[in-house]
Amino acid sequence: MADNTSEKKVWLVTGAGRGMGVDIAQAALAAGHAVVATGRNPERVSAAIGPHADLLTVTLDVTDPASAHAAVQAAVDRFGRVDVLVNNAGNFYAGFFEEISPEDFRAQVETNLFGPLNVTRAVLPVMRAQRSGVVVTMSSSAGLIGQEFTSAYAASKFALEGWMESLSPEVAPFGIRTMVVEPGFFRTDLLTPESTSYAEPSIEDYAERTRQTVTAWKSMNGQQGGDPAKLAEALVQLADQDEPPVRWVAGADAVAGVEQKAKDLLAQVDAHRELSSSLARDDATANA
């Protein structure tokens, strides 16, 4: 029998065994919501979040559609509904494009793009039946800004953002809202060995830049300026709004980066505006 959750929302959080997922689950519980916290190891999830009467931990491998459907069904069986989905699970394959194997590149996209697709596909029928819900997907500033050594990760996040931006108008008529979160550098587990895999160096031309980048990133781990607990609390507040933002750029470094990217895009448009505007067919111009 489903619990009576009429006074609270039911959150389903993926990747809740460590890092940002733990903070998001704890923030939602602290705000008075029920949480279905998922991960490959539910015992680890329970230990990370701590005991709570409104917490259900469930096994979930986001790359397995059957696992996603089973997790959503477990949430509905326990709480009767799902109000907020947080697609948080992800990982990071770092390296120069030529040195990332095709298998690792595909695996990056499988987790960071198809994982959220699998879970969202399982949740949407529940939200459509309710005529309400919020789909939150954790992206990154790398979903808007590419840089060297992140080609696979950025590709997965750019794709994630295009999917979410297109999904938003599709589900809006059913009372379902979407929100993409684009954090900068926060003190999470992303740069730990459990979350980040480095391509095996194989090309001498990249060797020195690889060494410098890996050294810099490893030294950055645990020193990032963003506080994930504060991000989690703010995310819960935004998701609770009737109209959550479609896109939320999180962190001062991310804000600065996105502002610069926007300026660069406009400058690139202006640089060839006359040429771009001259490409209409002659008969189309004549009939305009």
Short mmCIF file of C-alpha atoms in Angstrom, two decimals:
data_model
loop_
_atom_site.label_atom_id
_atom_site.label_comp_id
_atom_site.label_asym_id
_atom_site.label_seq_id
_atom_site.Cartn_x
_atom_site.Cartn_y
_atom_site.Cartn_z
CA MET A 1 0.00 0.00 0.00
CA ALA A 2 1.29 3.46 -0.82
CA ASP A 3 2.20 5.76 2.05
CA ASN A 4 0.16 8.95 2.49
CA THR A 5 2.38 11.60 0.92
CA SER A 6 -0.24 14.24 0.13
CA GLU A 7 1.69 16.86 2.15
CA LYS A 8 5.05 16.14 0.61
CA LYS A 9 6.61 15.53 -2.78
CA VAL A 10 8.28 12.31 -3.79
CA TRP A 11 11.79 12.70 -5.17
CA LEU A 12 13.66 10.03 -7.14
CA VAL A 13 17.40 10.69 -7.20
CA THR A 14 19.86 8.68 -9.28
CA GLY A 15 23.51 8.25 -8.33
CA ALA A 16 22.70 8.81 -4.66
CA GLY A 17 25.45 6.67 -3.18
CA ARG A 18 28.08 9.41 -3.15
CA GLY A 19 28.85 12.95 -4.22
CA MET A 20 26.15 15.38 -5.23
CA GLY A 21 23.44 12.73 -5.16
CA VAL A 22 23.86 12.31 -1.40
CA ASP A 23 23.57 16.05 -0.84
CA ILE A 24 20.47 16.33 -3.01
CA ALA A 25 18.74 13.43 -1.27
CA GLN A 26 19.56 14.84 2.18
CA ALA A 27 18.38 18.33 1.19
CA ALA A 28 15.07 16.98 -0.12
CA LEU A 29 14.52 14.99 3.08
CA ALA A 30 15.39 18.04 5.18
CA ALA A 31 12.78 20.03 3.25
CA GLY A 32 10.12 17.53 4.27
CA HIS A 33 9.94 15.44 1.12
CA ALA A 34 10.06 11.68 0.61
CA VAL A 35 13.08 10.40 -1.31
CA VAL A 36 13.69 7.32 -3.41
CA ALA A 37 17.49 7.23 -3.50
CA THR A 38 19.00 4.93 -6.10
CA GLY A 39 22.37 3.49 -6.98
CA ARG A 40 24.08 0.32 -8.05
CA ASN A 41 24.62 -0.57 -4.38
CA PRO A 42 21.55 0.31 -2.25
CA GLU A 43 23.38 -0.53 1.00
CA ARG A 44 25.99 2.08 0.15
CA VAL A 45 23.22 4.56 -0.64
CA SER A 46 21.58 3.96 2.75
CA ALA A 47 24.87 4.34 4.59
CA ALA A 48 25.74 7.57 2.74
CA ILE A 49 22.41 9.31 3.31
CA GLY A 50 21.59 7.99 6.78
CA PRO A 51 18.35 6.55 8.18
CA HIS A 52 15.08 8.38 7.59
CA ALA A 53 11.43 7.32 7.73
CA ASP A 54 10.74 8.86 4.31
CA LEU A 55 13.75 7.30 2.58
CA LEU A 56 13.56 4.32 0.25
CA THR A 57 16.78 3.00 -1.30
CA VAL A 58 16.52 1.06 -4.55
CA THR A 59 18.99 -0.65 -6.86
CA LEU A 60 19.36 1.16 -10.18
CA ASP A 61 21.76 0.83 -13.08
CA VAL A 62 20.79 3.77 -15.27
CA THR A 63 22.23 2.11 -18.38
CA ASP A 64 19.66 -0.73 -18.03
CA PRO A 65 16.11 0.23 -19.10
CA ALA A 66 14.59 -2.69 -17.17
CA SER A 67 16.37 -1.55 -14.02
CA ALA A 68 15.00 1.97 -14.53
CA HIS A 69 11.43 0.71 -14.86
CA ALA A 70 11.84 -1.47 -11.76
CA ALA A 71 13.12 1.48 -9.71
CA VAL A 72 10.21 3.69 -10.76
CA GLN A 73 7.76 0.91 -9.95
CA ALA A 74 9.32 0.52 -6.50
CA ALA A 75 8.84 4.26 -5.93
CA VAL A 76 5.19 4.10 -6.96
CA ASP A 77 4.58 0.98 -4.86
CA ARG A 78 5.97 2.70 -1.76
CA PHE A 79 4.84 6.30 -2.18
CA GLY A 80 2.16 6.22 -4.87
CA ARG A 81 3.73 8.80 -7.19
CA VAL A 82 6.93 10.49 -8.38
CA ASP A 83 6.93 14.29 -8.31
CA VAL A 84 10.58 15.14 -8.93
CA LEU A 85 13.15 13.11 -10.85
CA VAL A 86 16.79 14.12 -10.47
CA ASN A 87 19.01 12.60 -13.15
CA ASN A 88 22.28 12.87 -11.27
CA ALA A 89 24.21 9.66 -12.01
CA GLY A 90 27.18 10.17 -14.30
CA ASN A 91 30.92 9.75 -14.77
CA PHE A 92 33.84 11.33 -16.61
CA TYR A 93 36.12 9.91 -19.31
CA ALA A 94 38.92 12.46 -19.68
CA GLY A 95 41.57 12.69 -22.33
CA PHE A 96 42.42 13.99 -25.77
CA PHE A 97 39.98 12.79 -28.43
CA GLU A 98 42.56 10.78 -30.41
CA GLU A 99 43.52 8.86 -27.28
CA ILE A 100 40.01 8.03 -26.05
CA SER A 101 39.06 4.62 -27.41
CA PRO A 102 35.80 4.33 -29.35
CA GLU A 103 34.56 1.96 -26.64
CA ASP A 104 35.24 4.47 -23.85
CA PHE A 105 33.67 7.33 -25.83
CA ARG A 106 30.51 5.25 -26.32
CA ALA A 107 30.51 4.26 -22.66
CA GLN A 108 30.64 7.93 -21.69
CA VAL A 109 27.59 8.70 -23.80
CA GLU A 110 25.85 5.55 -22.59
CA THR A 111 26.04 6.66 -18.95
CA ASN A 112 25.69 10.44 -19.21
CA LEU A 113 23.09 10.61 -21.99
CA PHE A 114 21.29 7.30 -22.37
CA GLY A 115 21.21 6.79 -18.60
CA PRO A 116 19.00 9.85 -18.00
CA LEU A 117 16.98 8.95 -21.11
CA ASN A 118 16.27 5.49 -19.67
CA VAL A 119 15.15 6.77 -16.28
CA THR A 120 13.11 9.65 -17.68
CA ARG A 121 11.37 7.34 -20.13
CA ALA A 122 10.34 5.17 -17.16
CA VAL A 123 9.12 8.15 -15.09
CA LEU A 124 7.19 10.15 -17.68
CA PRO A 125 4.12 7.84 -17.83
CA VAL A 126 3.71 8.29 -14.07
CA MET A 127 4.02 12.06 -14.31
CA ARG A 128 1.67 12.26 -17.29
CA ALA A 129 -0.97 10.31 -15.36
CA GLN A 130 -0.55 12.76 -12.46
CA ARG A 131 -0.52 15.73 -14.85
CA SER A 132 2.39 17.09 -12.82
CA GLY A 133 6.07 16.58 -12.19
CA VAL A 134 9.55 18.03 -12.58
CA VAL A 135 12.43 16.40 -14.45
CA VAL A 136 15.78 17.78 -13.22
CA THR A 137 18.92 16.77 -15.08
CA MET A 138 22.41 17.49 -13.81
CA SER A 139 24.50 18.73 -16.69
CA SER A 140 27.66 20.82 -16.35
CA SER A 141 29.17 24.02 -17.61
CA ALA A 142 30.80 21.54 -20.03
CA GLY A 143 27.32 21.11 -21.52
CA LEU A 144 27.67 24.63 -22.93
CA ILE A 145 31.44 25.20 -23.07
CA GLY A 146 33.83 22.74 -24.69
CA GLN A 147 37.51 22.62 -23.84
CA GLU A 148 40.46 20.36 -24.49
CA PHE A 149 40.70 17.02 -22.66
CA THR A 150 36.90 16.87 -22.23
CA SER A 151 35.67 15.93 -25.72
CA ALA A 152 33.76 12.79 -24.67
CA TYR A 153 32.33 14.33 -21.50
CA ALA A 154 31.32 17.58 -23.23
CA ALA A 155 29.76 15.65 -26.12
CA SER A 156 27.61 13.68 -23.67
CA LYS A 157 26.55 16.84 -21.82
CA PHE A 158 25.90 18.91 -24.96
CA ALA A 159 23.63 16.09 -26.16
CA LEU A 160 21.94 15.97 -22.77
CA GLU A 161 21.10 19.66 -22.98
CA GLY A 162 19.70 19.40 -26.51
CA TRP A 163 17.47 16.53 -25.43
CA MET A 164 16.21 18.34 -22.33
CA GLU A 165 15.60 21.61 -24.20
CA SER A 166 13.54 19.72 -26.76
CA LEU A 167 11.73 17.60 -24.17
CA SER A 168 10.51 20.67 -22.27
CA PRO A 169 7.80 21.80 -24.74
CA GLU A 170 6.79 18.19 -25.40
CA VAL A 171 5.77 17.51 -21.81
CA ALA A 172 4.67 21.00 -20.72
CA PRO A 173 1.03 20.41 -21.80
CA PHE A 174 0.85 17.64 -19.19
CA GLY A 175 1.94 19.89 -16.32
CA ILE A 176 5.49 18.51 -16.39
CA ARG A 177 8.39 20.94 -16.10
CA THR A 178 12.08 20.40 -16.84
CA MET A 179 15.22 21.94 -15.38
CA VAL A 180 18.82 21.58 -16.52
CA VAL A 181 21.44 22.30 -13.85
CA GLU A 182 24.85 23.48 -15.11
CA PRO A 183 27.33 23.49 -12.22
CA GLY A 184 30.85 24.78 -12.40
CA PHE A 185 33.54 23.33 -10.13
CA PHE A 186 32.04 22.01 -6.90
CA ARG A 187 33.77 19.95 -4.24
CA THR A 188 32.21 16.65 -5.29
CA ASP A 189 33.59 13.21 -6.17
CA LEU A 190 33.80 13.98 -9.90
CA LEU A 191 37.61 14.15 -10.01
CA THR A 192 38.15 11.10 -7.79
CA PRO A 193 39.32 7.78 -9.30
CA GLU A 194 35.81 6.37 -8.77
CA SER A 195 34.28 8.96 -11.11
CA THR A 196 37.07 9.97 -13.49
CA SER A 197 38.88 7.68 -15.92
CA TYR A 198 41.84 8.98 -17.92
CA ALA A 199 42.62 7.84 -21.44
CA GLU A 200 45.77 5.75 -21.73
CA PRO A 201 48.53 7.98 -23.20
CA SER A 202 49.51 6.64 -26.60
CA ILE A 203 50.50 9.61 -28.79
CA GLU A 204 53.73 11.45 -28.07
CA ASP A 205 52.40 14.75 -29.43
CA TYR A 206 49.91 14.88 -26.53
CA ALA A 207 52.15 13.45 -23.80
CA GLU A 208 53.30 16.63 -22.08
CA ARG A 209 49.90 18.34 -22.18
CA THR A 210 48.34 15.15 -20.78
CA ARG A 211 50.82 15.07 -17.91
CA GLN A 212 50.23 18.72 -17.08
CA THR A 213 46.43 18.43 -17.26
CA VAL A 214 46.17 15.27 -15.17
CA THR A 215 48.50 16.73 -12.54
CA ALA A 216 46.48 19.95 -12.37
CA TRP A 217 43.15 18.17 -12.11
CA LYS A 218 44.33 15.76 -9.44
CA SER A 219 45.63 18.69 -7.38
CA MET A 220 42.26 20.42 -7.82
CA ASN A 221 40.33 17.48 -6.34
CA GLY A 222 39.00 18.48 -2.92
CA GLN A 223 39.90 22.13 -3.50
CA GLN A 224 37.01 23.21 -5.74
CA GLY A 225 35.31 26.40 -4.62
CA GLY A 226 31.66 25.35 -4.89
CA ASP A 227 29.78 23.89 -1.89
CA PRO A 228 27.64 20.92 -3.04
CA ALA A 229 25.42 21.10 0.06
CA LYS A 230 24.48 24.70 -0.81
CA LEU A 231 23.84 23.72 -4.41
CA ALA A 232 21.57 20.89 -3.24
CA GLU A 233 19.55 23.18 -0.96
CA ALA A 234 19.11 25.73 -3.75
CA LEU A 235 18.14 23.01 -6.23
CA VAL A 236 15.38 21.78 -3.88
CA GLN A 237 14.06 25.32 -3.51
CA LEU A 238 13.98 25.85 -7.29
CA ALA A 239 12.39 22.47 -8.04
CA ASP A 240 9.65 23.24 -5.51
CA GLN A 241 8.60 26.33 -7.46
CA ASP A 242 5.52 26.21 -9.68
CA GLU A 243 7.69 27.30 -12.61
CA PRO A 244 11.27 26.14 -12.03
CA PRO A 245 13.91 27.61 -14.34
CA VAL A 246 14.42 25.69 -17.57
CA ARG A 247 18.16 26.24 -17.16
CA TRP A 248 20.06 27.00 -13.97
CA VAL A 249 23.74 27.97 -14.19
CA ALA A 250 25.16 27.11 -10.75
CA GLY A 251 28.30 28.68 -9.32
CA ALA A 252 30.12 31.96 -9.93
CA ASP A 253 32.67 30.29 -12.21
CA ALA A 254 29.91 28.76 -14.33
CA VAL A 255 28.09 32.11 -14.57
CA ALA A 256 31.26 33.82 -15.79
CA GLY A 257 31.95 31.07 -18.29
CA VAL A 258 28.44 31.05 -19.73
CA GLU A 259 28.38 34.84 -19.98
CA GLN A 260 31.62 34.73 -21.97
CA LYS A 261 30.30 31.93 -24.19
CA ALA A 262 27.17 34.01 -24.93
CA LYS A 263 29.32 36.99 -25.87
CA ASP A 264 31.50 34.81 -28.09
CA LEU A 265 28.46 33.38 -29.89
CA LEU A 266 27.04 36.83 -30.59
CA ALA A 267 30.42 38.03 -31.82
CA GLN A 268 30.64 35.05 -34.18
CA VAL A 269 27.16 35.82 -35.52
CA ASP A 270 28.05 39.47 -36.08
CA ALA A 271 31.40 38.66 -37.72
CA HIS A 272 29.69 37.11 -40.76
CA ARG A 273 26.19 38.54 -40.50
CA GLU A 274 26.20 40.02 -44.02
CA LEU A 275 27.42 36.78 -45.61
CA SER A 276 24.95 34.67 -43.63
CA SER A 277 22.07 36.94 -44.53
CA SER A 278 22.89 36.77 -48.25
CA LEU A 279 22.20 33.04 -48.64
CA ALA A 280 18.50 33.16 -49.51
CA ARG A 281 17.47 31.93 -52.96
CA ASP A 282 16.94 34.78 -55.43
CA ASP A 283 13.33 33.80 -56.05
CA ALA A 284 12.69 33.69 -52.30
CA THR A 285 14.04 37.22 -51.96
CA ALA A 286 11.94 38.40 -54.90
CA ASN A 287 8.77 36.92 -53.43
CA ALA A 288 9.40 38.17 -49.91
#
